[in-house]
Amino acid sequence: MTEPIRILSDLHLGHKVSRIEHVESLRPLIAGAGTVIFNGDTWQELAKPWCVRAAEMLDELKRLCADEGAEAVFLSGNHDPGWPGRGWVELAEGRVVATHGDALFFASSPWKREIMLAPEKVAELWEQHPGADSQVEERLRVARGIAREMHSQEFPSGRHVLQRAWDAVVPPRRAMHMLEAWASQGRKGVEFLEQYFPKAQVMIIGHFHWPGCWSIGDKLVINTGTFVSPNPAHWVEWRGGLLRRGRVIEKEGVCRMGEALDVWRFQGRDL
């Protein structure tokens, strides 16, 4: 992959609550990149109400990347599990790993109603992949299976934040699972690295729609957030031994790279 390598996640193209109404608004984020990694949930593959428009926007995104001379790398997420390939990318000689993040939890998205109501189905999918505890390829296959077989059947009726908030807290157990996932994503990311990528130092995820950065021991977990309100999107860039993270500035229908919040320099095997 050609540097600079930029990483974005959770565009949710085509979804009615995605802030990306026009793919052209992403041009400033892509311009100047050698490679753009779209780290899962790029489009709404499984949502029947929006999948046609989502597919059209996905084609527009591919053309935009080609127009800017940027290689587009798409990783699978729980909303678009059909991407071919491994489902993760390693940078910096394996010291940095990018994957969507739905494989961090046993149930992938434990707050989803379909998953809450059928834990036995989740267990069955795990049984079909006995190597998932030790082989990351199998672990990602479990996550993709959960995404395909237990995707949302109903969707909130409105775009308003209050309507979506009400949907999130009913039933109350759903809200509890969300809060637990947000609070533990850093620790779960470190556990995932130790289990599947013990030599890696950094994990870049999305999925939880909660941007942030967690340093635990000698490991670092970065979440790039989402383009779905109310949470913001962040960008990550790898260039010349430097890993940078910053906010995406969304103004007047255009998305741009804001100034860097953090910069990490890699020297030898150390961060």
Backbone as numpy.savetxt, mean C-alpha at the origin, in Angstrom:
# Nx Ny Nz CAx CAy CAz Cx Cy Cz
16.04 -1.45 -12.07 15.21 -0.25 -12.07 16.08 1.01 -12.07
15.65 1.99 -12.82 16.40 3.23 -12.96 16.05 4.20 -11.84
17.06 4.80 -11.25 16.85 5.82 -10.23 16.60 7.18 -10.88
15.95 8.09 -10.18 15.36 7.91 -8.85 14.12 7.02 -8.88
13.96 6.25 -7.80 12.84 5.34 -7.68 11.86 5.92 -6.67
10.65 6.22 -7.11 9.63 6.78 -6.22 8.61 5.72 -5.89
8.08 5.80 -4.68 7.10 4.82 -4.21 5.86 5.55 -3.72
4.71 5.15 -4.27 3.41 5.67 -3.86 2.50 4.49 -3.57
1.45 4.70 -2.82 0.53 3.59 -2.57 -0.89 4.09 -2.42
-1.82 3.16 -2.54 -3.22 3.40 -2.23 -3.82 4.58 -2.99
-3.61 4.57 -4.31 -4.26 5.59 -5.15 -5.76 5.33 -5.24
-6.16 4.06 -5.23 -7.57 3.67 -5.33 -8.25 4.33 -6.52
-7.61 4.25 -7.68 -8.16 4.87 -8.88 -9.56 4.33 -9.16
-10.48 5.23 -9.42 -11.84 4.86 -9.75 -12.79 4.81 -8.57
-12.26 4.69 -7.36 -13.12 4.66 -6.18 -13.73 6.04 -5.98
-14.99 6.07 -5.56 -15.68 7.35 -5.44 -15.09 8.26 -4.37
-14.34 7.70 -3.42 -13.75 8.55 -2.38 -12.27 8.79 -2.59
-11.72 8.33 -3.72 -10.34 8.67 -4.03 -10.27 10.15 -4.39
-9.22 10.82 -3.92 -9.05 12.24 -4.25 -8.50 12.44 -5.66
-8.11 11.36 -6.32 -7.59 11.46 -7.68 -8.77 11.37 -8.65
-9.24 12.51 -9.07 -10.35 12.54 -10.01 -9.86 12.49 -11.46
-8.64 12.98 -11.68 -8.05 12.97 -13.02 -6.61 12.48 -12.90
-6.26 11.48 -13.67 -4.91 10.90 -13.60 -3.84 11.95 -13.91
-4.17 12.90 -14.75 -3.22 13.94 -15.11 -2.70 14.69 -13.89
-3.49 14.72 -12.82 -3.06 15.43 -11.61 -1.81 14.81 -10.99
-1.49 13.58 -11.37 -0.32 12.89 -10.81 0.97 13.19 -11.57
0.87 13.89 -12.69 2.07 14.10 -13.52 3.26 14.69 -12.75
3.07 15.73 -11.93 4.23 16.27 -11.20 4.88 15.27 -10.25
4.10 14.30 -9.74 4.67 13.27 -8.86 5.53 12.29 -9.63
5.21 12.10 -10.90 5.90 11.10 -11.71 7.05 11.72 -12.50
6.91 12.98 -12.87 7.93 13.65 -13.67 9.29 13.60 -12.98
10.30 13.23 -13.73 11.67 13.19 -13.19 12.06 11.87 -12.57
11.11 10.97 -12.40 11.43 9.65 -11.82 11.92 8.72 -12.92
12.86 7.85 -12.58 13.26 6.80 -13.49 12.33 5.61 -13.39
11.86 5.36 -12.15 10.94 4.26 -11.86 9.94 4.73 -10.83
8.67 4.35 -11.01 7.66 4.60 -9.99 7.07 3.26 -9.57
7.18 2.96 -8.29 6.59 1.74 -7.74 5.25 2.10 -7.12
4.18 1.50 -7.66 2.85 1.69 -7.11 2.57 0.51 -6.18
2.62 0.80 -4.88 2.70 -0.25 -3.87 1.33 -0.73 -3.40
0.53 -1.21 -4.35 -0.74 -1.84 -4.01 -1.91 -0.90 -3.91
-3.11 -1.44 -4.15 -4.37 -0.70 -4.14 -4.29 0.50 -5.08
-3.68 0.26 -6.23 -3.60 1.31 -7.25 -4.94 1.54 -7.90
-5.70 0.45 -8.14 -6.99 0.58 -8.78 -7.98 -0.38 -8.14
-9.26 -0.21 -8.48 -10.33 -1.00 -7.87 -10.66 -2.20 -8.76
-9.83 -3.21 -8.68 -10.01 -4.40 -9.50 -11.26 -5.19 -9.13
-11.61 -5.24 -7.85 -12.64 -6.13 -7.36 -13.99 -5.45 -7.11
-14.03 -4.14 -7.14 -15.26 -3.41 -6.81 -16.09 -3.19 -8.06
-17.16 -3.95 -8.21 -17.97 -3.89 -9.43 -18.52 -2.50 -9.73
-18.91 -1.70 -8.70 -19.46 -0.38 -9.04 -18.48 0.54 -9.76
-17.16 0.29 -9.58 -16.18 1.24 -10.10 -15.09 0.61 -10.96
-15.13 -0.69 -11.18 -13.99 -1.35 -11.82 -13.80 -0.91 -13.28
-14.87 -0.56 -13.99 -14.72 -0.13 -15.38 -13.98 1.20 -15.44
-14.45 2.17 -14.67 -13.76 3.47 -14.63 -12.34 3.31 -14.09
-12.17 2.46 -13.11 -10.85 2.23 -12.54 -9.88 1.68 -13.59
-10.35 0.76 -14.42 -9.50 0.19 -15.47 -9.12 1.26 -16.49
-10.05 2.15 -16.81 -9.74 3.25 -17.73 -8.68 4.17 -17.14
-8.81 4.48 -15.86 -7.83 5.35 -15.21 -6.48 4.67 -15.10
-6.48 3.35 -14.89 -5.23 2.62 -14.83 -4.50 2.70 -16.16
-5.21 2.55 -17.26 -4.60 2.69 -18.58 -4.03 4.09 -18.76
-4.76 5.11 -18.28 -4.26 6.48 -18.36 -2.97 6.64 -17.56
-2.92 5.99 -16.39 -1.72 6.07 -15.55 -0.53 5.44 -16.26
-0.73 4.30 -16.88 0.36 3.65 -17.62 0.86 4.55 -18.74
-0.06 5.19 -19.46 0.35 6.09 -20.54 1.09 7.30 -20.00
0.64 7.81 -18.86 1.30 8.96 -18.25 2.73 8.62 -17.87
2.93 7.46 -17.26 4.29 7.05 -16.88 5.18 6.90 -18.13
4.63 6.29 -19.17 5.39 6.14 -20.41 5.73 7.50 -21.01
4.78 8.42 -20.96 5.00 9.76 -21.49 6.11 10.48 -20.74
6.23 10.23 -19.45 7.27 10.87 -18.62 8.57 10.07 -18.61
8.60 8.95 -19.33 9.81 8.14 -19.39 10.13 7.40 -18.11
9.10 7.12 -17.32 9.27 6.42 -16.04 8.76 5.00 -16.16
9.56 4.04 -15.73 9.09 2.66 -15.67 8.06 2.54 -14.55
6.92 1.94 -14.85 5.88 1.74 -13.85 5.93 0.31 -13.33
6.10 0.16 -12.03 6.11 -1.16 -11.39 4.90 -1.24 -10.48
4.03 -2.21 -10.73 2.80 -2.34 -9.95 2.89 -3.56 -9.05
2.69 -3.33 -7.75 2.65 -4.42 -6.78 1.20 -4.67 -6.38
0.90 -5.90 -6.06 -0.48 -6.26 -5.72 -0.85 -5.76 -4.33
-2.15 -5.46 -4.19 -2.72 -5.10 -2.90 -4.02 -5.84 -2.70
-4.71 -5.58 -1.62 -5.96 -6.30 -1.38 -7.11 -5.82 -2.26
-6.97 -4.64 -2.87 -7.99 -4.17 -3.81 -7.63 -4.49 -5.26
-6.38 -4.86 -5.51 -5.96 -5.23 -6.86 -4.99 -6.42 -6.79
-5.51 -7.58 -6.37 -4.65 -8.75 -6.16 -4.22 -9.45 -7.44
-4.72 -9.00 -8.59 -4.46 -9.72 -9.83 -3.14 -9.42 -10.51
-2.32 -8.52 -9.94 -1.04 -8.22 -10.58 -0.14 -9.46 -10.57
0.50 -9.75 -11.70 1.47 -10.86 -11.69 2.74 -10.45 -10.94
3.55 -11.40 -10.63 4.81 -11.09 -9.94 4.77 -11.44 -8.46
5.85 -11.12 -7.78 6.05 -11.58 -6.41 5.22 -10.82 -5.38
4.94 -9.55 -5.65 4.20 -8.77 -4.67 5.10 -7.96 -3.76
6.39 -7.95 -4.02 7.30 -7.09 -3.25 8.49 -6.73 -4.12
9.19 -5.68 -3.72 10.40 -5.22 -4.42 11.47 -4.98 -3.37
12.69 -5.36 -3.69 13.83 -5.10 -2.82 14.74 -4.06 -3.46
15.15 -3.09 -2.66 16.07 -2.04 -3.10 17.30 -2.06 -2.21
18.30 -1.31 -2.61 19.51 -1.15 -1.79 20.10 -2.50 -1.40
20.24 -3.39 -2.40 20.82 -4.71 -2.17 20.08 -5.49 -1.08
18.76 -5.33 -1.08 17.94 -6.08 -0.13 17.74 -5.42 1.21
18.29 -4.24 1.41 18.14 -3.58 2.71 16.79 -2.87 2.84
16.15 -2.59 1.71 14.85 -1.93 1.70 13.85 -2.84 0.99
12.71 -3.10 1.62 11.67 -3.95 1.05 10.38 -3.14 0.97
9.75 -3.15 -0.21 8.45 -2.51 -0.39 7.42 -3.58 -0.70
6.34 -3.60 0.06 5.21 -4.49 -0.19 3.97 -3.81 0.37
2.80 -4.19 -0.11 1.60 -3.42 0.22 1.33 -3.34 1.72
1.40 -4.46 2.41 1.19 -4.45 3.86 0.05 -5.31 4.34
-0.77 -5.83 3.43 -1.89 -6.65 3.88 -1.44 -8.02 4.35
-0.18 -8.37 4.13 0.33 -9.65 4.62 0.86 -9.55 6.04
0.83 -8.37 6.64 1.37 -8.20 7.99 0.50 -8.89 9.04
-0.82 -8.95 8.79 -1.75 -9.53 9.75 -2.24 -10.88 9.26
-2.51 -11.78 10.17 -3.01 -13.11 9.84 -4.24 -13.03 8.94
-5.14 -12.09 9.24 -6.38 -11.94 8.47 -6.28 -10.85 7.41
-5.09 -10.33 7.18 -4.81 -9.31 6.15 -5.49 -7.98 6.46
-6.81 -7.94 6.48 -7.56 -6.73 6.80 -8.58 -7.09 7.88
-8.16 -7.23 9.12 -9.03 -7.78 10.17 -10.27 -6.94 10.47
-10.33 -5.71 9.96 -11.48 -4.85 10.20 -12.59 -5.04 9.16
-12.34 -5.77 8.10 -13.35 -5.96 7.06 -14.49 -6.83 7.57
-15.72 -6.44 7.28 -16.88 -7.19 7.75 -16.85 -8.63 7.26
-16.51 -8.83 5.97 -16.50 -10.17 5.40 -15.51 -11.07 6.12
-14.41 -10.52 6.56 -13.39 -11.29 7.27 -13.80 -11.52 8.72
-14.39 -10.50 9.34 -14.84 -10.65 10.72 -15.91 -11.73 10.85
-16.74 -11.85 9.82 -17.85 -12.80 9.88 -17.47 -14.22 9.48
-16.28 -14.41 8.93 -15.90 -15.75 8.46 -14.44 -16.07 8.77
-14.08 -16.08 10.05 -12.68 -16.39 10.40 -12.27 -17.79 9.97
-13.24 -18.70 9.87 -12.89 -20.06 9.46 -12.40 -20.10 8.01
-12.89 -19.17 7.17 -12.44 -19.10 5.79 -10.98 -18.64 5.71
-10.62 -17.69 6.57 -9.23 -17.25 6.64 -8.33 -18.41 7.03
-8.73 -19.17 8.05 -7.96 -20.32 8.50 -7.83 -21.36 7.39
-8.89 -21.53 6.63 -8.86 -22.50 5.52 -7.85 -22.09 4.46
-7.78 -20.79 4.14 -6.83 -20.31 3.15 -5.39 -20.49 3.63
-5.16 -20.30 4.92 -3.83 -20.56 5.48 -3.47 -22.04 5.36
-4.43 -22.90 5.60 -4.16 -24.34 5.51 -3.78 -24.77 4.10
-4.24 -24.03 3.11 -3.92 -24.35 1.73 -2.49 -23.97 1.35
-1.83 -23.22 2.22 -0.46 -22.76 1.95 0.40 -23.05 3.19
0.76 -24.31 3.42 1.48 -24.67 4.65 2.86 -24.03 4.78
3.40 -23.53 3.69 4.72 -22.89 3.78 4.68 -21.41 4.07
3.49 -20.87 4.33 3.35 -19.43 4.47 4.06 -18.86 5.69
4.32 -19.68 6.68 5.02 -19.19 7.88 6.51 -18.95 7.64
7.05 -19.54 6.58 8.49 -19.42 6.35 8.84 -18.90 4.95
7.90 -18.95 4.01 8.18 -18.54 2.63 7.32 -17.33 2.28
7.96 -16.23 1.96 7.20 -15.00 1.72 6.32 -15.13 0.49
6.75 -15.92 -0.51 5.89 -16.11 -1.69 4.55 -16.72 -1.29
4.60 -17.74 -0.42 3.37 -18.38 0.04 2.55 -17.44 0.92
3.25 -16.65 1.72 2.53 -15.70 2.58 1.75 -14.69 1.75
2.34 -14.23 0.66 1.64 -13.29 -0.22 0.50 -13.97 -0.95
0.63 -15.26 -1.25 -0.47 -15.98 -1.88 -1.68 -16.08 -0.95
-1.41 -16.26 0.34 -2.51 -16.26 1.31 -3.22 -14.92 1.30
-2.46 -13.84 1.33 -3.05 -12.50 1.33 -3.87 -12.26 0.08
-3.36 -12.70 -1.08 -4.10 -12.52 -2.33 -5.38 -13.35 -2.32
-5.31 -14.56 -1.75 -6.50 -15.40 -1.65 -7.58 -14.77 -0.79
-7.17 -14.22 0.36 -8.13 -13.53 1.23 -8.75 -12.35 0.50
-7.93 -11.60 -0.24 -8.44 -10.44 -0.96 -9.49 -10.83 -2.00
-9.21 -11.89 -2.74 -10.13 -12.29 -3.81 -11.43 -12.89 -3.26
-11.31 -13.74 -2.27 -12.47 -14.50 -1.82 -13.29 -13.77 -0.76
-12.72 -12.72 -0.15 -13.42 -12.06 0.94 -13.45 -10.54 0.74
-13.58 -10.13 -0.53 -13.61 -8.69 -0.81 -14.99 -8.12 -0.47
-15.05 -6.82 -0.36 -16.28 -6.13 0.06 -17.41 -6.39 -0.92
-18.59 -6.65 -0.37 -19.78 -6.84 -1.19 -20.67 -5.60 -1.20
-20.56 -4.79 -0.17 -21.32 -3.55 -0.09 -20.36 -2.41 0.18
-20.78 -1.19 -0.22 -19.92 -0.04 -0.09 -20.71 1.13 0.49
-20.05 2.02 1.24 -20.75 3.18 1.80 -21.46 3.96 0.70
-22.63 4.50 1.03 -23.44 5.15 0.01 -23.02 6.58 -0.29
-22.23 7.19 0.56 -21.87 8.60 0.35 -20.38 8.85 0.40
-20.00 10.04 -0.06 -18.60 10.45 -0.06 -18.23 11.21 1.21
-19.23 11.75 1.91 -18.96 12.64 3.03 -18.17 11.90 4.11
-17.23 12.61 4.74 -16.37 12.01 5.75 -17.19 11.45 6.91
-18.27 12.15 7.31 -19.09 11.66 8.42 -19.80 10.36 8.06
-20.23 10.23 6.82 -20.86 8.99 6.39 -19.86 7.84 6.42
-18.64 8.12 5.99 -17.62 7.08 5.98 -17.17 6.75 7.40
-17.14 7.75 8.28 -16.78 7.50 9.67 -17.81 6.59 10.33
-19.10 6.84 10.06 -20.16 5.99 10.62 -20.00 4.56 10.12
-19.70 4.40 8.84 -19.49 3.07 8.28 -18.33 2.36 8.98
-17.31 3.14 9.36 -16.12 2.55 9.97 -16.36 2.05 11.39
-17.31 2.68 12.10 -17.49 2.32 13.51 -18.67 1.38 13.75
-19.31 0.95 12.70 -20.45 0.02 12.84 -20.13 -1.27 12.10
-20.09 -2.41 12.81 -20.28 -2.55 14.25 -19.05 -2.07 15.02
-19.17 -1.83 16.34 -18.05 -1.29 17.12 -16.78 -2.13 17.03
-16.93 -3.44 16.89 -15.75 -4.31 16.81 -14.89 -3.95 15.60
-15.52 -3.46 14.55 -14.80 -3.05 13.34 -13.86 -1.89 13.65
-14.36 -0.89 14.36 -13.53 0.25 14.74 -12.37 -0.18 15.62
-12.63 -1.12 16.53 -11.58 -1.60 17.42 -10.45 -2.25 16.61
-10.83 -3.06 15.62 -9.81 -3.71 14.79 -9.01 -2.68 13.99
-9.67 -1.64 13.52 -8.97 -0.58 12.80 -7.93 0.09 13.68
-8.35 0.47 14.88 -7.44 1.14 15.81 -6.26 0.25 16.18
-6.53 -1.03 16.38 -5.46 -1.96 16.71 -4.46 -2.07 15.56
-4.98 -2.10 14.33 -4.09 -2.20 13.17 -3.24 -0.95 13.03
-3.85 0.22 13.18 -3.08 1.46 13.09 -1.99 1.51 14.14
-2.33 1.11 15.36 -1.39 1.22 16.47 -0.24 0.22 16.37
-0.48 -0.91 15.73 0.52 -1.98 15.74 1.23 -2.18 14.41
0.95 -1.35 13.41 1.53 -1.60 12.09 3.06 -1.52 12.10
3.63 -0.64 12.92 5.08 -0.58 12.99 5.68 -1.85 13.54
5.13 -2.32 14.65 5.62 -3.57 15.25 5.40 -4.75 14.32
4.23 -4.81 13.68 3.95 -5.91 12.77 4.90 -5.88 11.56
5.23 -4.68 11.11 6.17 -4.57 10.00 7.54 -5.10 10.35
7.99 -4.78 11.56 9.29 -5.29 12.02 9.25 -6.81 12.15
8.18 -7.34 12.69 8.05 -8.80 12.81 8.07 -9.46 11.44
7.44 -8.83 10.46 7.42 -9.37 9.10 8.83 -9.40 8.52
9.58 -8.31 8.70 10.96 -8.28 8.22 11.79 -9.37 8.88
11.68 -9.50 10.18 12.47 -10.49 10.90 12.13 -11.91 10.47
10.88 -12.14 10.09 10.44 -13.47 9.69 10.82 -13.82 8.27
10.69 -12.85 7.35 10.85 -13.15 5.93 12.06 -12.47 5.29
12.50 -11.33 5.82 13.63 -10.59 5.26 14.58 -10.18 6.39
15.20 -11.14 7.06 15.99 -10.81 8.26 17.17 -9.87 8.01
17.65 -9.79 6.79 18.79 -8.91 6.49 18.35 -7.50 6.13
17.06 -7.29 5.91 16.55 -5.97 5.53 16.47 -5.05 6.74
16.57 -3.76 6.47 16.50 -2.75 7.53 15.24 -1.90 7.47
14.66 -1.78 6.28 13.54 -0.87 6.08 12.41 -1.58 5.35
11.18 -1.34 5.79 10.00 -1.84 5.10 9.10 -0.66 4.76
8.64 -0.61 3.51 7.76 0.46 3.04 6.41 -0.16 2.70
5.36 0.32 3.34 4.02 -0.25 3.18 3.00 0.85 2.92
1.76 0.41 2.66 0.60 1.28 2.58 -0.50 0.60 3.38
-1.60 0.29 2.70 -2.67 -0.57 3.18 -3.49 0.03 4.33
-2.83 0.53 5.38 -3.54 0.96 6.58 -4.06 2.39 6.51
-3.73 3.11 5.42 -4.20 4.47 5.21 -3.76 5.41 6.34
-2.66 5.07 6.99 -2.19 5.89 8.12 -0.69 6.14 7.93
-0.33 7.29 7.34 1.09 7.53 7.07 1.89 7.72 8.34
3.14 7.33 8.28 3.99 7.50 9.45 5.29 6.77 9.29
6.07 6.82 10.35 7.40 6.22 10.36 7.66 5.69 11.76
8.07 4.42 11.85 8.30 3.78 13.14 9.68 3.14 13.13
10.50 3.52 14.10 11.83 2.95 14.25 11.83 2.07 15.50
12.08 0.78 15.29 12.07 -0.19 16.38 13.34 -1.01 16.29
14.18 -0.91 17.30 15.47 -1.60 17.23 16.27 -1.06 16.07
16.76 -1.95 15.22 17.51 -1.52 14.05 16.68 -1.57 12.79
15.36 -1.62 12.93 14.45 -1.69 11.79 13.62 -0.41 11.68
13.22 -0.11 10.45 12.42 1.08 10.18 11.23 0.68 9.32
10.04 1.12 9.68 8.83 0.86 8.91 8.23 2.21 8.50
7.96 2.36 7.21 7.41 3.59 6.66 6.09 3.27 5.99
5.05 4.03 6.31 3.76 3.90 5.64 3.52 5.16 4.82
3.22 4.98 3.53 3.06 6.12 2.63 1.63 6.65 2.54
0.74 6.16 3.41 -0.58 6.76 3.48 -1.46 6.43 2.29
-2.34 7.36 1.93 -3.36 7.07 0.93 -3.86 8.35 0.27
-4.48 8.17 -0.89 -5.14 9.27 -1.59 -6.64 9.24 -1.33
-7.06 8.59 -0.25 -8.45 8.53 0.16 -8.61 9.35 1.44
-9.56 10.28 1.45 -9.78 11.12 2.63 -10.28 10.27 3.80
-9.95 10.68 5.03 -9.35 11.96 5.40 -7.83 11.91 5.54
-7.20 10.77 5.29 -5.77 10.65 5.55 -4.94 11.10 4.36
-3.75 11.66 4.63 -2.91 12.18 3.55 -2.05 11.11 2.90
-1.47 11.49 1.77 -0.52 10.62 1.06 0.90 11.14 1.27
1.83 10.22 1.35 3.25 10.55 1.40 3.95 9.91 0.21
5.15 10.37 -0.08 5.99 9.77 -1.10 7.29 9.29 -0.46
7.90 8.29 -1.08 9.23 7.83 -0.69 10.08 7.76 -1.96
11.33 8.15 -1.83 12.22 8.11 -3.00 13.57 7.53 -2.62
14.07 6.64 -3.48 15.42 6.07 -3.33 16.30 6.61 -4.46
17.42 7.25 -4.07 18.32 7.80 -5.07 19.73 7.90 -4.49
20.66 7.24 -5.14 22.07 7.40 -4.79 22.42 7.12 -3.36
21.82 6.10 -2.76 22.13 5.74 -1.39 21.35 6.51 -0.35
20.44 7.38 -0.80 19.60 8.14 0.13 18.15 7.68 0.00
17.50 7.49 1.13 16.08 7.19 1.18 15.38 8.39 1.80
14.43 8.97 1.07 13.75 10.17 1.55 12.25 9.91 1.64
11.62 10.60 2.57 10.16 10.52 2.75 9.60 11.92 2.88
8.47 12.19 2.23 7.85 13.50 2.34 6.36 13.45 2.07
5.71 14.56 2.29 4.27 14.66 2.05 3.98 14.92 0.58
2.84 14.41 0.13 2.31 14.78 -1.18 1.45 16.03 -0.97
1.76 17.09 -1.70 1.00 18.32 -1.61 -0.09 18.29 -2.69
-1.35 18.34 -2.26 -2.48 18.31 -3.19 -3.15 19.68 -3.15
-3.05 20.39 -4.26 -3.58 21.75 -4.31 -4.08 22.05 -5.70
-5.30 22.55 -5.77 -5.92 22.95 -7.04 -5.88 21.81 -8.06
-6.15 20.60 -7.57 -6.25 19.45 -8.47 -4.93 18.92 -8.98
-3.83 19.30 -8.36 -2.50 18.85 -8.79 -1.77 18.26 -7.58
-1.09 17.13 -7.79 -0.33 16.46 -6.72 1.17 16.67 -6.97
1.85 17.18 -5.96 3.28 17.44 -6.08 4.03 16.87 -4.88
5.32 16.69 -5.05 6.18 16.27 -3.95 6.45 17.45 -3.04
6.05 17.33 -1.78 6.41 18.33 -0.80 7.83 18.09 -0.30
8.30 18.97 0.55 9.66 18.83 1.05 9.80 17.57 1.90
11.02 17.07 1.95 11.29 15.82 2.66 11.10 16.00 4.16
10.44 15.02 4.77 10.30 14.99 6.22 11.49 14.29 6.88
12.02 13.27 6.19 13.13 12.48 6.73 14.06 12.10 5.58
15.34 11.96 5.91 16.34 11.47 4.96 17.23 10.47 5.69
17.39 9.28 5.10 18.26 8.27 5.67 19.37 7.95 4.67
20.60 7.91 5.14 21.74 7.58 4.29 22.22 6.17 4.62
22.42 5.38 3.59 22.91 4.02 3.76 24.41 4.01 3.56
25.13 3.49 4.54 26.58 3.35 4.46 26.93 1.90 4.76
27.47 1.20 3.77 27.75 -0.22 3.93 26.46 -0.94 4.22
26.43 -1.70 5.32 25.23 -2.43 5.69 24.38 -1.68 6.69
24.78 -0.46 7.04 24.09 0.27 8.11 23.26 1.40 7.57
22.19 1.71 8.31 21.30 2.82 8.00 21.75 4.05 8.74
